[in-house]
């Protein structure tokens, strides 16, 4: 009996749950609630998947057969947005259903979620779901109120700190609140803001992507008798920003896979391999659901936390990772925040469908609640996109979508209909784009449309509440 299974059984026993079979929680009366799996990539761009090829934005070179199959068997969203343009705030919006004007964590500073922050895992746990986070967290350090098991997850295995997650071959991971030693050997950064946290491997033995997939497969196997929520948060294709300690580039993979003999620069071989390996891991999860006959009762969503990066030597233009959109990670232009999203639920989501519904990370919490039969929480910024997924009923529309970014002099953006305003506070400059005519944001039409600028600027001013951790002044 492995550690994950022991942990789950101990938690279930301590919580007072029992079944006649001795496995998991009792199923409620009536039909079993659907399982929910959210798979998150790290810094994967809108153009990094082949299934977006027929829109003119998709990948031409990097192979993603499993994700392409997921799109064929489900739904592909063309106007889905990450919560932010960097990881921690984006993940905070995903968990809390609040955009970056309201969610607790609005930047990459080490600010933890608090007890009064209620996550999607807490709502689902209250509805009888077994909940697990496997992979990267970034919303609370060891000993803080933000650790996963204080935020609704029954089980956690992975990285707490996002800088620690730069190293795909670390010397330890967390299992719940315990450090688990790994056979990798590393050296740590000894200066600056990442002192004692950032690291690079001098001896690579176990790759965390493999470890996360193995844990995920075990969790699915051991939770098959009751509804479960799995948040599977990979770290590919994020670069190791501390790569210069030991390697020529920072894209950490076991090998270059099918790209070893291609005439690419080595860093681009590694980048391509990281995505193809990620695709293979997603394929293993889908195969496990099929093996256990859970496909028809499991909603699987795949997305990325922000746009593509230019770190560790990677050139996002080499493979057109932003799909021809303007900008990359750390921009509030479309290339920094518009991300791929695929949803698969055989028998419920019509195969091969495309949704142009504008949606965002903060919509996941109300969507998951509606799937689980949980009453819609009040006070959220998110709107359930379940009607769009199922093609039934009226899909609610956002009055606007809002983002703020707390680096590079501070930035804000709002989209209302086809109009998008980008406000660069450092330069006190406002840029207006009509995405219906100019999806690549090449033509700033602010000067010719003062009334639209004024209307959207009012939304920017009202869309946020002050945050002592993330002040927003010029």
Coordinates of C-alpha atoms in Angstrom, one line a residue:
X1 CA 0.0 0.0 0.0
X2 CA 1.6 3.3 -1.1
X3 CA 1.8 6.6 0.8
X4 CA -0.9 8.3 -1.2
X5 CA -3.4 5.6 -0.5
X6 CA -2.5 5.5 3.2
X7 CA -2.9 9.3 3.4
X8 CA -6.3 9.2 1.8
X9 CA -7.6 6.3 4.0
X10 CA -6.4 8.0 7.1
X11 CA -8.1 11.3 6.1
X12 CA -11.4 9.5 5.3
X13 CA -11.4 7.6 8.6
X14 CA -10.6 10.7 10.6
X15 CA -13.4 12.6 8.8
X16 CA -15.9 9.9 9.7
X17 CA -16.5 8.5 6.2
X18 CA -17.0 4.8 5.7
X19 CA -18.3 2.4 3.0
X20 CA -19.1 -1.3 3.0
X21 CA -16.3 -1.8 0.6
X22 CA -13.8 0.0 2.8
X23 CA -12.8 2.4 0.0
X24 CA -13.4 6.1 0.0
X25 CA -16.6 8.1 0.8
X26 CA -20.1 6.7 0.4
X27 CA -21.8 7.7 -2.8
X28 CA -24.8 9.9 -2.2
X29 CA -28.3 8.7 -3.1
X30 CA -29.1 9.0 -6.7
X31 CA -26.7 9.4 -9.6
X32 CA -23.0 9.8 -8.8
X33 CA -21.7 13.3 -9.1
X34 CA -19.3 13.9 -12.0
X35 CA -15.6 13.8 -11.4
X36 CA -13.7 17.0 -12.3
X37 CA -10.0 17.2 -13.4
X38 CA -8.3 20.5 -14.2
X39 CA -4.9 20.1 -15.9
X40 CA -2.8 23.2 -15.9
X41 CA 0.3 23.8 -18.0
X42 CA 2.8 26.5 -17.0
X43 CA 3.7 29.2 -19.6
X44 CA 2.1 27.3 -22.6
X45 CA 1.1 29.8 -25.3
X46 CA -2.1 30.1 -27.3
X47 CA -0.2 28.8 -30.4
X48 CA 1.6 25.9 -28.8
X49 CA -1.0 23.2 -29.6
X50 CA -1.7 21.7 -33.0
X51 CA -5.4 21.6 -32.4
X52 CA -5.5 25.4 -32.9
X53 CA -4.0 25.0 -36.3
X54 CA -7.2 25.5 -38.3
X55 CA -7.7 28.9 -36.7
X56 CA -4.4 30.1 -38.2
X57 CA -2.9 30.2 -34.7
X58 CA -2.0 26.6 -33.9
X59 CA 1.3 24.8 -33.8
X60 CA 2.8 23.6 -37.0
X61 CA 5.9 21.8 -35.7
X62 CA 5.5 20.6 -32.1
X63 CA 3.6 17.4 -31.8
X64 CA 0.6 17.3 -29.4
X65 CA -1.4 14.2 -30.5
X66 CA -3.2 13.6 -27.2
X67 CA -4.3 17.2 -26.7
X68 CA -5.4 17.3 -30.3
X69 CA -7.5 14.2 -29.7
X70 CA -8.9 15.8 -26.6
X71 CA -10.0 18.7 -28.8
X72 CA -11.5 16.4 -31.4
X73 CA -13.4 14.5 -28.6
X74 CA -14.5 17.7 -26.8
X75 CA -14.6 21.4 -27.1
X76 CA -11.9 24.0 -27.9
X77 CA -12.3 27.5 -26.6
X78 CA -10.9 30.3 -28.8
X79 CA -11.4 33.3 -26.4
X80 CA -10.4 31.9 -23.1
X81 CA -8.2 34.0 -20.8
X82 CA -5.8 33.3 -17.9
X83 CA -6.3 35.0 -14.6
X84 CA -3.1 37.0 -15.0
X85 CA 0.0 37.2 -17.1
X86 CA 2.2 35.5 -14.4
X87 CA 1.6 32.4 -12.3
X88 CA 0.6 33.2 -8.7
X89 CA -2.2 35.6 -9.4
X90 CA -3.5 33.6 -12.3
X91 CA -3.8 30.5 -10.0
X92 CA -5.4 32.6 -7.3
X93 CA -8.2 33.6 -9.7
X94 CA -8.6 30.0 -10.7
X95 CA -9.0 28.9 -7.2
X96 CA -11.2 31.7 -5.8
X97 CA -13.4 32.7 -8.7
X98 CA -12.3 36.3 -8.3
X99 CA -10.4 38.4 -10.9
X100 CA -7.2 40.2 -10.0
X101 CA -9.0 43.3 -8.8
X102 CA -10.6 41.2 -6.0
X103 CA -8.6 38.0 -5.4
X104 CA -6.1 37.9 -2.5
X105 CA -3.0 37.2 -4.6
X106 CA -2.4 39.7 -7.4
X107 CA 1.3 39.3 -8.0
X108 CA 4.2 36.9 -7.6
X109 CA 5.0 38.2 -4.1
X110 CA 4.8 35.5 -1.4
X111 CA 1.4 36.4 0.0
X112 CA -0.7 33.4 1.2
X113 CA -4.4 32.8 0.9
X114 CA -6.2 33.4 4.2
X115 CA -8.8 31.4 6.1
X116 CA -11.6 33.6 4.7
X117 CA -10.6 32.9 1.1
X118 CA -12.8 30.0 -0.1
X119 CA -11.4 27.9 -2.9
X120 CA -13.1 25.7 -5.5
X121 CA -11.6 22.7 -3.6
X122 CA -13.5 23.7 -0.4
X123 CA -16.8 24.0 -2.2
X124 CA -16.4 20.6 -3.9
X125 CA -15.1 19.0 -0.7
X126 CA -18.3 20.2 1.0
X127 CA -20.3 18.5 -1.7
X128 CA -18.7 15.1 -1.0
X129 CA -15.7 15.2 -3.3
X130 CA -12.3 13.8 -2.5
X131 CA -9.9 16.6 -3.5
X132 CA -6.2 16.5 -4.5
X133 CA -3.7 19.0 -5.7
X134 CA -0.7 17.4 -7.5
X135 CA 2.0 19.7 -8.9
X136 CA 2.7 23.5 -8.4
X137 CA 0.7 25.5 -5.9
X138 CA 2.3 29.0 -5.3
X139 CA -0.5 30.3 -3.0
X140 CA 1.0 29.7 0.4
X141 CA 4.3 28.8 2.0
X142 CA 5.0 26.1 4.6
X143 CA 3.4 27.0 7.9
X144 CA 1.1 29.6 6.4
X145 CA -2.7 29.8 6.1
X146 CA -2.3 29.2 2.4
X147 CA -1.1 25.7 2.2
X148 CA -3.3 23.3 0.2
X149 CA -4.7 21.3 3.0
X150 CA -5.8 24.6 4.7
X151 CA -7.6 25.5 1.5
X152 CA -9.8 22.5 0.8
X153 CA -7.5 19.9 -0.6
X154 CA -7.5 16.5 1.1
X155 CA -4.1 15.5 -0.4
X156 CA -1.2 17.5 -1.8
X157 CA 2.0 16.5 -3.5
X158 CA 4.3 18.9 -5.2
X159 CA 5.8 22.4 -4.9
X160 CA 4.5 25.0 -2.5
X161 CA 6.8 27.8 -3.8
X162 CA 6.8 28.9 -7.5
X163 CA 10.5 29.7 -7.5
X164 CA 11.2 26.3 -6.1
X165 CA 9.2 25.0 -9.1
X166 CA 11.6 26.5 -11.5
X167 CA 13.8 23.4 -10.9
X168 CA 12.1 20.4 -12.6
X169 CA 14.7 18.1 -10.8
X170 CA 14.5 19.4 -7.2
X171 CA 16.0 17.7 -4.2
X172 CA 12.6 17.5 -2.4
X173 CA 8.9 18.0 -2.9
X174 CA 6.1 18.3 -0.3
X175 CA 3.6 15.6 0.5
X176 CA 1.0 17.3 2.5
X177 CA 3.1 19.1 5.2
X178 CA 6.1 16.8 5.0
X179 CA 9.2 17.3 2.9
X180 CA 9.9 14.2 0.7
X181 CA 13.6 13.8 -0.2
X182 CA 14.3 13.1 -3.9
X183 CA 17.6 11.6 -5.3
X184 CA 18.3 14.6 -7.4
X185 CA 21.3 16.7 -6.3
X186 CA 21.1 20.5 -6.6
X187 CA 22.9 23.8 -5.9
X188 CA 21.0 26.8 -4.6
X189 CA 21.1 30.4 -5.6
X190 CA 22.8 32.3 -2.8
X191 CA 21.9 35.9 -3.5
X192 CA 19.0 38.1 -4.5
X193 CA 15.3 37.5 -4.1
X194 CA 15.6 33.8 -4.7
X195 CA 18.4 33.0 -2.2
X196 CA 17.9 29.5 -0.8
X197 CA 14.8 28.9 -3.0
X198 CA 16.0 29.0 -6.6
X199 CA 18.1 26.0 -7.6
X200 CA 19.4 23.9 -10.4
X201 CA 20.2 20.2 -10.5
X202 CA 23.8 18.9 -10.8
X203 CA 22.5 15.3 -10.8
X204 CA 19.2 14.6 -12.5
X205 CA 17.5 11.3 -11.5
X206 CA 13.7 12.0 -11.0
X207 CA 11.8 14.4 -13.2
X208 CA 8.8 16.0 -11.4
X209 CA 6.6 15.7 -14.5
X210 CA 6.8 11.9 -14.2
X211 CA 6.3 12.0 -10.5
X212 CA 3.2 14.1 -10.8
X213 CA 1.7 11.9 -13.5
X214 CA 2.3 8.8 -11.4
X215 CA 0.7 10.4 -8.4
X216 CA -2.3 11.5 -10.4
X217 CA -2.9 8.0 -11.8
X218 CA -2.7 6.6 -8.3
X219 CA -5.2 9.2 -7.0
X220 CA -7.6 8.4 -9.8
X221 CA -7.3 4.7 -9.2
X222 CA -7.8 5.0 -5.5
X223 CA -10.7 7.5 -5.7
X224 CA -12.7 5.7 -8.4
X225 CA -15.5 4.7 -6.0
X226 CA -16.5 8.3 -5.1
X227 CA -16.6 11.7 -6.9
X228 CA -13.2 13.4 -7.0
X229 CA -11.6 16.7 -7.9
X230 CA -8.1 16.6 -9.2
X231 CA -6.1 19.8 -9.8
X232 CA -3.1 18.5 -11.8
X233 CA -0.7 21.5 -12.1
X234 CA 2.4 20.7 -14.2
X235 CA 5.4 22.9 -14.5
X236 CA 6.1 22.4 -18.2
X237 CA 7.1 24.3 -20.4
X238 CA 8.3 26.8 -17.8
X239 CA 12.0 27.4 -17.8
X240 CA 14.4 27.1 -14.9
X241 CA 15.5 30.7 -14.5
X242 CA 18.5 29.5 -12.5
X243 CA 19.7 27.3 -15.4
X244 CA 22.9 29.3 -15.7
X245 CA 24.2 27.6 -12.6
X246 CA 24.7 24.2 -14.3
X247 CA 23.4 24.2 -17.9
X248 CA 23.5 25.9 -21.3
X249 CA 19.8 26.6 -21.3
X250 CA 16.9 26.4 -18.8
X251 CA 14.4 24.1 -20.5
X252 CA 14.7 21.0 -18.4
X253 CA 13.7 17.7 -20.0
X254 CA 15.1 14.2 -19.8
X255 CA 16.1 14.4 -23.5
X256 CA 15.1 16.1 -26.7
X257 CA 12.7 13.2 -27.6
X258 CA 11.5 13.2 -31.2
X259 CA 13.3 16.5 -31.9
X260 CA 16.9 15.2 -31.1
X261 CA 17.8 15.2 -34.8
X262 CA 16.0 18.3 -35.9
X263 CA 18.0 21.3 -37.1
X264 CA 16.7 23.4 -34.2
X265 CA 18.8 25.3 -31.6
X266 CA 19.2 23.0 -28.6
X267 CA 17.0 25.2 -26.4
X268 CA 14.2 25.0 -29.0
X269 CA 14.6 21.2 -29.2
X270 CA 14.1 21.1 -25.4
X271 CA 11.1 23.5 -25.5
X272 CA 9.4 21.4 -28.1
X273 CA 10.2 18.2 -26.2
X274 CA 8.8 19.7 -23.0
X275 CA 5.4 20.2 -24.7
X276 CA 5.3 16.8 -26.4
X277 CA 6.2 15.1 -23.0
X278 CA 3.4 17.2 -21.4
X279 CA 1.0 16.0 -24.1
X280 CA 2.1 12.4 -23.4
X281 CA 1.3 12.8 -19.7
X282 CA -2.1 14.1 -20.4
X283 CA -2.6 11.1 -22.6
X284 CA -1.8 8.8 -19.7
X285 CA -4.5 10.5 -17.6
X286 CA -7.1 10.1 -20.3
X287 CA -6.0 6.5 -20.7
X288 CA -6.5 5.8 -17.0
X289 CA -10.0 7.3 -17.1
X290 CA -10.8 5.0 -20.1
X291 CA -9.3 2.0 -18.3
X292 CA -11.5 2.6 -15.2
X293 CA -14.6 3.3 -17.3
X294 CA -14.8 6.8 -15.9
X295 CA -14.7 8.8 -19.2
X296 CA -18.4 9.5 -19.4
X297 CA -18.6 10.7 -15.8
X298 CA -15.5 12.9 -15.8
X299 CA -15.1 16.5 -17.0
X300 CA -11.5 17.1 -18.0
X301 CA -10.3 20.7 -18.6
X302 CA -6.8 21.6 -19.9
X303 CA -5.4 25.2 -20.0
X304 CA -2.3 27.3 -19.2
X305 CA -1.6 29.8 -16.5
X306 CA -0.4 32.6 -18.9
X307 CA 1.2 33.2 -22.3
X308 CA 4.5 31.9 -23.5
X309 CA 7.8 32.9 -21.9
X310 CA 11.2 34.2 -23.2
X311 CA 13.2 32.7 -20.3
X312 CA 16.0 30.1 -20.1
X313 CA 17.1 31.0 -23.6
X314 CA 13.7 30.2 -25.2
X315 CA 12.6 32.3 -28.1
X316 CA 8.7 32.3 -28.2
X317 CA 8.7 33.5 -31.8
X318 CA 10.6 30.4 -33.0
X319 CA 7.5 28.2 -32.9
X320 CA 5.0 31.1 -33.0
X321 CA 4.0 30.2 -29.4
X322 CA 1.6 33.1 -29.0
X323 CA -0.2 32.1 -32.2
X324 CA 0.4 35.4 -33.9
X325 CA -1.1 37.4 -31.0
X326 CA 0.8 40.4 -29.6
X327 CA 2.9 40.0 -26.5
X328 CA 4.0 37.2 -24.2
X329 CA 4.2 36.4 -20.5
X330 CA 4.1 39.7 -18.5
X331 CA 2.1 41.5 -21.1
X332 CA -1.5 42.3 -20.9
X333 CA -1.8 42.1 -24.6
X334 CA -3.6 39.1 -26.0
X335 CA -0.4 37.0 -26.3
X336 CA 0.2 37.3 -22.6
X337 CA -3.3 36.4 -21.3
X338 CA -5.2 34.5 -24.0
X339 CA -4.6 30.8 -23.5
X340 CA -5.7 27.5 -24.9
X341 CA -8.5 25.7 -23.2
X342 CA -9.9 22.3 -24.0
X343 CA -12.8 20.5 -22.3
X344 CA -13.7 16.9 -22.7
X345 CA -16.7 15.0 -21.3
X346 CA -17.8 12.2 -23.5
X347 CA -21.6 12.0 -24.0
X348 CA -22.1 15.5 -22.5
X349 CA -19.8 17.8 -24.5
X350 CA -20.4 17.4 -28.2
X351 CA -17.2 16.1 -29.9
X352 CA -15.3 18.5 -32.2
X353 CA -17.1 21.7 -31.1
X354 CA -15.6 25.1 -30.9
X355 CA -16.7 27.9 -28.4
X356 CA -16.0 31.6 -29.1
X357 CA -17.5 32.5 -25.7
X358 CA -15.2 34.9 -23.9
X359 CA -14.3 33.3 -20.6
X360 CA -11.6 33.4 -18.0
X361 CA -10.0 31.5 -15.1
X362 CA -12.3 33.0 -12.5
X363 CA -15.2 31.2 -14.3
X364 CA -13.9 27.8 -13.3
X365 CA -15.1 27.9 -9.7
X366 CA -18.8 28.6 -10.6
X367 CA -18.6 26.1 -13.4
X368 CA -17.3 23.3 -11.1
X369 CA -20.0 24.2 -8.6
X370 CA -22.7 23.9 -11.2
X371 CA -21.3 20.6 -12.4
X372 CA -21.3 19.3 -8.8
X373 CA -24.8 20.6 -8.0
X374 CA -23.4 23.1 -5.5
X375 CA -25.4 26.4 -5.2
X376 CA -23.7 29.3 -6.9
X377 CA -21.6 31.2 -4.3
X378 CA -22.4 34.9 -4.0
X379 CA -19.9 37.6 -4.7
X380 CA -17.9 36.0 -7.4
X381 CA -16.6 37.6 -10.6
X382 CA -16.8 34.3 -12.4
X383 CA -19.8 33.0 -14.4
X384 CA -20.4 29.3 -15.1
X385 CA -19.6 28.3 -18.7
X386 CA -21.4 25.0 -18.3
X387 CA -24.1 26.1 -20.8
X388 CA -21.4 26.7 -23.4
X389 CA -19.9 23.3 -22.6
X390 CA -23.1 21.4 -22.9
X391 CA -24.8 23.5 -25.6
X392 CA -27.8 23.9 -23.5
X393 CA -29.6 26.9 -22.0
X394 CA -28.5 30.5 -22.2
X395 CA -24.8 31.2 -21.6
X396 CA -24.3 34.2 -19.2
X397 CA -22.0 36.9 -20.6
X398 CA -19.5 39.0 -18.7
X399 CA -20.2 42.7 -18.5
X400 CA -16.4 43.0 -18.8
X401 CA -13.2 41.1 -18.1
X402 CA -10.5 42.7 -16.0
X403 CA -6.8 42.2 -15.3
X404 CA -4.1 44.0 -13.3
X405 CA -0.4 43.3 -13.2
X406 CA 2.0 44.4 -10.4
X407 CA 5.4 44.4 -12.2
X408 CA 7.0 46.6 -14.9
X409 CA 5.5 49.8 -13.6
X410 CA 2.0 48.3 -13.2
X411 CA -0.6 47.7 -15.9
X412 CA -4.3 47.3 -16.2
X413 CA -6.6 45.9 -18.9
X414 CA -10.3 45.6 -19.5
X415 CA -12.2 43.9 -22.3
X416 CA -15.8 44.8 -22.9
X417 CA -17.4 43.3 -26.0
X418 CA -14.8 43.6 -28.7
X419 CA -13.1 46.6 -27.2
X420 CA -10.0 46.3 -25.0
X421 CA -8.3 49.0 -23.1
X422 CA -4.7 48.6 -21.9
X423 CA -3.5 51.1 -19.4
X424 CA 0.2 51.4 -18.8
X425 CA 0.4 53.3 -15.5
X426 CA 4.2 53.9 -15.6
X427 CA 3.8 55.9 -18.9
X428 CA 0.2 57.1 -18.1
X429 CA -0.7 55.8 -21.5
X430 CA -4.0 54.2 -22.6
X431 CA -4.3 52.0 -25.7
X432 CA -7.6 51.0 -27.2
X433 CA -8.0 48.1 -29.6
X434 CA -11.0 46.6 -31.4
X435 CA -10.4 42.9 -31.2
X436 CA -13.0 42.1 -33.8
X437 CA -11.1 44.0 -36.5
X438 CA -7.6 44.0 -34.9
X439 CA -7.1 40.7 -33.0
X440 CA -3.3 41.2 -32.9
X441 CA -3.6 44.7 -31.4
X442 CA -1.6 46.6 -33.9
X443 CA -3.7 49.7 -34.2
X444 CA -4.2 51.9 -31.1
X445 CA -7.5 53.7 -31.7
X446 CA -7.7 55.6 -28.4
X447 CA -7.2 59.1 -29.8
X448 CA -10.2 58.6 -32.2
X449 CA -12.5 57.2 -29.6
X450 CA -12.4 59.3 -26.4
X451 CA -15.9 58.2 -25.3
X452 CA -15.1 54.5 -25.4
X453 CA -11.8 55.2 -23.6
X454 CA -13.6 57.1 -20.9
X455 CA -16.2 54.4 -20.4
X456 CA -13.6 51.6 -20.1
X457 CA -11.3 53.8 -17.9
X458 CA -14.3 54.1 -15.5
X459 CA -14.5 50.3 -15.4
X460 CA -10.7 50.1 -14.6
X461 CA -11.2 52.5 -11.7
X462 CA -14.2 50.6 -10.2
X463 CA -13.2 47.0 -11.0
X464 CA -10.7 46.7 -8.1
X465 CA -10.7 47.0 -4.3
X466 CA -7.6 48.3 -2.6
X467 CA -5.0 45.7 -1.4
X468 CA -2.4 46.5 1.2
X469 CA -0.2 43.7 -0.2
X470 CA -0.6 45.0 -3.8
X471 CA -1.0 48.7 -3.8
X472 CA -1.8 50.2 -7.2
X473 CA -0.7 53.8 -7.4
X474 CA 1.3 55.6 -10.2

